[in-house]
Amino acid sequence: MSDVTRNGGRRAARKRDDVLAAACSVVAERGADATRFTDVTAATGVGVSTLQYYFGSREDMLIAVFRFAAQSDFDAVEARLGGVTGPWERLVVIASHLTGAVGSDAGWRLWVESWRWALRDPDVRAEVLGDYTRWHVLIAEIIAAGVAQGVFQTDAAPMDVARQALALVDGLALPVALGDPQVTGAMAGDLLADALGRLVGLRPAAAP
């Protein structure tokens, strides 16, 4: 493959990703059902014909948005975990990110939209369940490491604890996504950290 072809492909991929990032904001604001090609065109300046070339149908564009948002969330957490070694500190990073304590709640609005679509679209459902599996595996690995290091005291299977932990995330993040004034992102992060500490049996000496 020539450098011209390779570089052109990279530029096209970056351009598509730029469009997807902007489309995420549109879907988070308008909702998936109300988002049309013309809305994304207005936000990006990219013509409808180009959007059709990138994604095919409007529905395919929305599925690509959900996929892009989920991957971006996971990548953002992995990047933040890169310099964090302690198992408890790593759990707190995940908790603060997923509850919206870091950044906006646009990611959670998209997550809720993807749930709605997953209820009636088996392909989206498979992807959403796959995303849950990735988070479960990541959290379970951290919990297993914490038990091995003596930081956590729990006899439960790490995957069971991970499922409970992510259920806590869902329950606390939803009010943030809905704009509940009594549950801010930072407050949800604090509540989740407290609940996680109890769930994993955090030793007092390991508490931040």
CSV table of C-alpha atoms in Angstrom, one decimal:
chain,number,residue,atom,x,y,z
A,1,MET,CA,0.0,0.0,0.0
A,2,SER,CA,1.4,3.4,-1.0
A,3,ASP,CA,2.0,6.2,1.5
A,4,VAL,CA,-0.6,8.3,-0.4
A,5,THR,CA,-3.2,5.6,-0.1
A,6,ARG,CA,-2.4,4.9,3.6
A,7,ASN,CA,-2.4,8.5,4.6
A,8,GLY,CA,-5.6,9.1,2.7
A,9,GLY,CA,-7.2,6.3,4.5
A,10,ARG,CA,-6.1,7.6,7.9
A,11,ARG,CA,-7.4,11.0,7.1
A,12,ALA,CA,-10.8,9.5,6.0
A,13,ALA,CA,-10.9,7.5,9.2
A,14,ARG,CA,-10.2,10.6,11.3
A,15,LYS,CA,-12.8,12.6,9.5
A,16,ARG,CA,-15.4,9.9,10.1
A,17,ASP,CA,-14.4,9.8,13.8
A,18,ASP,CA,-14.8,13.6,14.0
A,19,VAL,CA,-18.3,13.3,12.5
A,20,LEU,CA,-19.2,10.5,14.9
A,21,ALA,CA,-17.9,12.6,17.9
A,22,ALA,CA,-20.1,15.5,16.8
A,23,ALA,CA,-23.0,13.2,16.1
A,24,CYS,CA,-22.7,11.9,19.7
A,25,SER,CA,-23.4,15.4,21.0
A,26,VAL,CA,-26.4,15.7,18.6
A,27,VAL,CA,-27.9,12.4,19.7
A,28,ALA,CA,-27.3,13.2,23.4
A,29,GLU,CA,-29.1,16.5,23.0
A,30,ARG,CA,-32.0,15.5,20.7
A,31,GLY,CA,-32.4,11.8,21.4
A,32,ALA,CA,-31.9,9.0,18.9
A,33,ASP,CA,-35.4,9.0,17.5
A,34,ALA,CA,-35.3,12.7,16.8
A,35,THR,CA,-31.9,12.7,15.2
A,36,ARG,CA,-31.8,13.0,11.4
A,37,PHE,CA,-29.0,13.3,8.8
A,38,THR,CA,-29.8,16.9,8.5
A,39,ASP,CA,-29.2,17.5,12.2
A,40,VAL,CA,-25.7,16.0,12.0
A,41,THR,CA,-25.1,18.0,8.8
A,42,ALA,CA,-26.0,21.2,10.7
A,43,ALA,CA,-23.6,20.3,13.5
A,44,THR,CA,-20.7,19.2,11.3
A,45,GLY,CA,-21.0,20.9,7.9
A,46,VAL,CA,-20.7,17.4,6.3
A,47,GLY,CA,-23.3,16.9,3.6
A,48,VAL,CA,-26.0,14.3,3.7
A,49,SER,CA,-24.5,12.4,0.8
A,50,THR,CA,-21.2,12.1,2.7
A,51,LEU,CA,-23.1,10.8,5.8
A,52,GLN,CA,-24.8,8.3,3.7
A,53,TYR,CA,-21.5,7.2,2.2
A,54,TYR,CA,-20.0,6.9,5.7
A,55,PHE,CA,-22.9,5.1,7.4
A,56,GLY,CA,-25.5,4.0,4.9
A,57,SER,CA,-28.9,4.6,6.6
A,58,ARG,CA,-29.8,6.8,9.5
A,59,GLU,CA,-30.3,3.8,11.7
A,60,ASP,CA,-26.8,2.6,10.8
A,61,MET,CA,-25.4,6.0,11.7
A,62,LEU,CA,-27.1,5.8,15.1
A,63,ILE,CA,-25.7,2.4,15.8
A,64,ALA,CA,-22.3,3.7,14.8
A,65,VAL,CA,-22.8,6.5,17.3
A,66,PHE,CA,-23.6,4.1,20.1
A,67,ARG,CA,-20.6,1.9,19.3
A,68,PHE,CA,-18.3,5.0,19.0
A,69,ALA,CA,-19.5,6.4,22.4
A,70,ALA,CA,-19.1,3.1,24.2
A,71,GLN,CA,-15.6,2.6,22.9
A,72,SER,CA,-14.6,6.2,23.7
A,73,ASP,CA,-15.8,5.7,27.2
A,74,PHE,CA,-13.8,2.6,27.7
A,75,ASP,CA,-10.7,4.1,26.1
A,76,ALA,CA,-11.0,7.2,28.3
A,77,VAL,CA,-11.1,5.0,31.4
A,78,GLU,CA,-8.2,2.8,30.3
A,79,ALA,CA,-6.1,6.0,29.6
A,80,ARG,CA,-6.8,7.3,33.1
A,81,LEU,CA,-6.0,3.9,34.6
A,82,GLY,CA,-2.6,3.9,32.9
A,83,GLY,CA,-0.9,5.7,35.7
A,84,VAL,CA,-2.9,4.1,38.6
A,85,THR,CA,-1.6,1.0,40.2
A,86,GLY,CA,-3.6,0.5,43.5
A,87,PRO,CA,-6.7,-1.6,43.1
A,88,TRP,CA,-8.8,0.7,45.2
A,89,GLU,CA,-7.7,3.8,43.4
A,90,ARG,CA,-8.4,2.0,40.1
A,91,LEU,CA,-12.0,1.2,41.2
A,92,VAL,CA,-12.4,4.9,42.2
A,93,VAL,CA,-11.3,6.0,38.7
A,94,ILE,CA,-13.9,3.8,37.1
A,95,ALA,CA,-16.6,4.9,39.6
A,96,SER,CA,-15.9,8.6,39.1
A,97,HIS,CA,-15.9,8.4,35.3
A,98,LEU,CA,-19.0,6.2,34.9
A,99,THR,CA,-21.1,8.3,37.3
A,100,GLY,CA,-20.4,11.5,35.4
A,101,ALA,CA,-18.2,13.0,38.1
A,102,VAL,CA,-15.7,13.6,35.3
A,103,GLY,CA,-16.8,15.5,32.2
A,104,SER,CA,-20.4,15.9,31.0
A,105,ASP,CA,-23.3,13.5,31.3
A,106,ALA,CA,-23.6,13.2,27.5
A,107,GLY,CA,-22.1,9.7,27.7
A,108,TRP,CA,-24.8,8.6,30.0
A,109,ARG,CA,-27.5,10.1,27.8
A,110,LEU,CA,-26.1,8.1,24.9
A,111,TRP,CA,-26.0,5.0,27.1
A,112,VAL,CA,-29.7,5.3,28.0
A,113,GLU,CA,-30.5,5.8,24.3
A,114,SER,CA,-28.6,2.7,23.4
A,115,TRP,CA,-30.6,0.8,26.1
A,116,ARG,CA,-33.8,1.9,24.4
A,117,TRP,CA,-32.7,0.7,21.0
A,118,ALA,CA,-31.3,-2.5,22.4
A,119,LEU,CA,-34.8,-3.4,23.6
A,120,ARG,CA,-36.0,-3.7,20.1
A,121,ASP,CA,-32.9,-4.3,18.0
A,122,PRO,CA,-31.0,-7.6,18.6
A,123,ASP,CA,-27.8,-6.4,17.0
A,124,VAL,CA,-27.6,-3.3,19.3
A,125,ARG,CA,-28.6,-5.6,22.2
A,126,ALA,CA,-25.7,-7.9,21.5
A,127,GLU,CA,-23.3,-4.9,21.5
A,128,VAL,CA,-24.7,-3.4,24.7
A,129,LEU,CA,-24.3,-6.8,26.5
A,130,GLY,CA,-20.8,-7.0,25.1
A,131,ASP,CA,-20.0,-3.6,26.5
A,132,TYR,CA,-21.3,-4.8,29.9
A,133,THR,CA,-19.1,-7.8,29.7
A,134,ARG,CA,-16.0,-5.7,29.0
A,135,TRP,CA,-16.7,-3.6,32.1
A,136,HIS,CA,-17.4,-6.6,34.2
A,137,VAL,CA,-14.1,-8.2,33.2
A,138,LEU,CA,-12.2,-5.1,33.8
A,139,ILE,CA,-13.7,-4.6,37.3
A,140,ALA,CA,-13.4,-8.3,38.2
A,141,GLU,CA,-9.7,-8.2,37.4
A,142,ILE,CA,-9.2,-5.2,39.6
A,143,ILE,CA,-11.2,-6.9,42.5
A,144,ALA,CA,-9.2,-10.1,42.1
A,145,ALA,CA,-5.9,-8.2,42.3
A,146,GLY,CA,-7.2,-6.3,45.4
A,147,VAL,CA,-8.0,-9.6,47.1
A,148,ALA,CA,-4.7,-11.1,46.2
A,149,GLN,CA,-2.9,-8.0,47.6
A,150,GLY,CA,-4.9,-8.0,50.8
A,151,VAL,CA,-6.5,-4.7,50.0
A,152,PHE,CA,-10.0,-6.1,49.7
A,153,GLN,CA,-11.6,-8.6,52.0
A,154,THR,CA,-14.4,-10.4,50.2
A,155,ASP,CA,-15.0,-14.1,49.7
A,156,ALA,CA,-17.4,-13.5,46.8
A,157,ALA,CA,-16.4,-14.4,43.2
A,158,PRO,CA,-14.8,-11.3,41.6
A,159,MET,CA,-17.2,-11.5,38.6
A,160,ASP,CA,-20.2,-11.5,41.0
A,161,VAL,CA,-18.8,-8.4,42.8
A,162,ALA,CA,-18.2,-6.8,39.4
A,163,ARG,CA,-21.8,-7.3,38.4
A,164,GLN,CA,-23.0,-5.8,41.7
A,165,ALA,CA,-20.6,-2.9,41.3
A,166,LEU,CA,-21.8,-2.0,37.8
A,167,ALA,CA,-25.4,-2.3,39.0
A,168,LEU,CA,-24.5,0.4,41.6
A,169,VAL,CA,-23.0,2.5,38.8
A,170,ASP,CA,-26.2,2.2,36.8
A,171,GLY,CA,-28.4,3.1,39.8
A,172,LEU,CA,-26.4,6.2,40.8
A,173,ALA,CA,-25.6,7.4,37.3
A,174,LEU,CA,-29.2,7.5,36.0
A,175,PRO,CA,-30.3,10.4,38.3
A,176,VAL,CA,-27.2,12.3,37.1
A,177,ALA,CA,-28.3,11.7,33.5
A,178,LEU,CA,-31.8,12.8,34.3
A,179,GLY,CA,-30.5,16.0,35.9
A,180,ASP,CA,-31.7,15.3,39.4
A,181,PRO,CA,-30.5,18.3,41.4
A,182,GLN,CA,-30.2,16.2,44.5
A,183,VAL,CA,-27.7,13.8,42.9
A,184,THR,CA,-24.8,15.6,41.2
A,185,GLY,CA,-22.1,13.7,39.4
A,186,ALA,CA,-19.6,14.4,42.1
A,187,MET,CA,-22.1,13.3,44.8
A,188,ALA,CA,-22.9,10.1,42.9
A,189,GLY,CA,-19.2,9.4,42.6
A,190,ASP,CA,-18.8,9.8,46.4
A,191,LEU,CA,-21.8,7.6,47.2
A,192,LEU,CA,-20.6,4.9,44.8
A,193,ALA,CA,-17.1,5.0,46.3
A,194,ASP,CA,-18.6,4.4,49.7
A,195,ALA,CA,-20.8,1.6,48.5
A,196,LEU,CA,-17.9,0.0,46.6
A,197,GLY,CA,-15.7,0.1,49.7
A,198,ARG,CA,-18.4,-1.9,51.6
A,199,LEU,CA,-18.9,-4.2,48.7
A,200,VAL,CA,-15.3,-5.2,48.3
A,201,GLY,CA,-14.5,-5.2,52.1
A,202,LEU,CA,-12.0,-2.4,51.8
A,203,ARG,CA,-9.4,-2.5,54.6
A,204,PRO,CA,-9.5,0.8,56.6
A,205,ALA,CA,-5.8,1.3,56.0
A,206,ALA,CA,-6.4,1.3,52.3
A,207,ALA,CA,-9.0,3.9,52.3
A,208,PRO,CA,-8.0,7.2,50.6
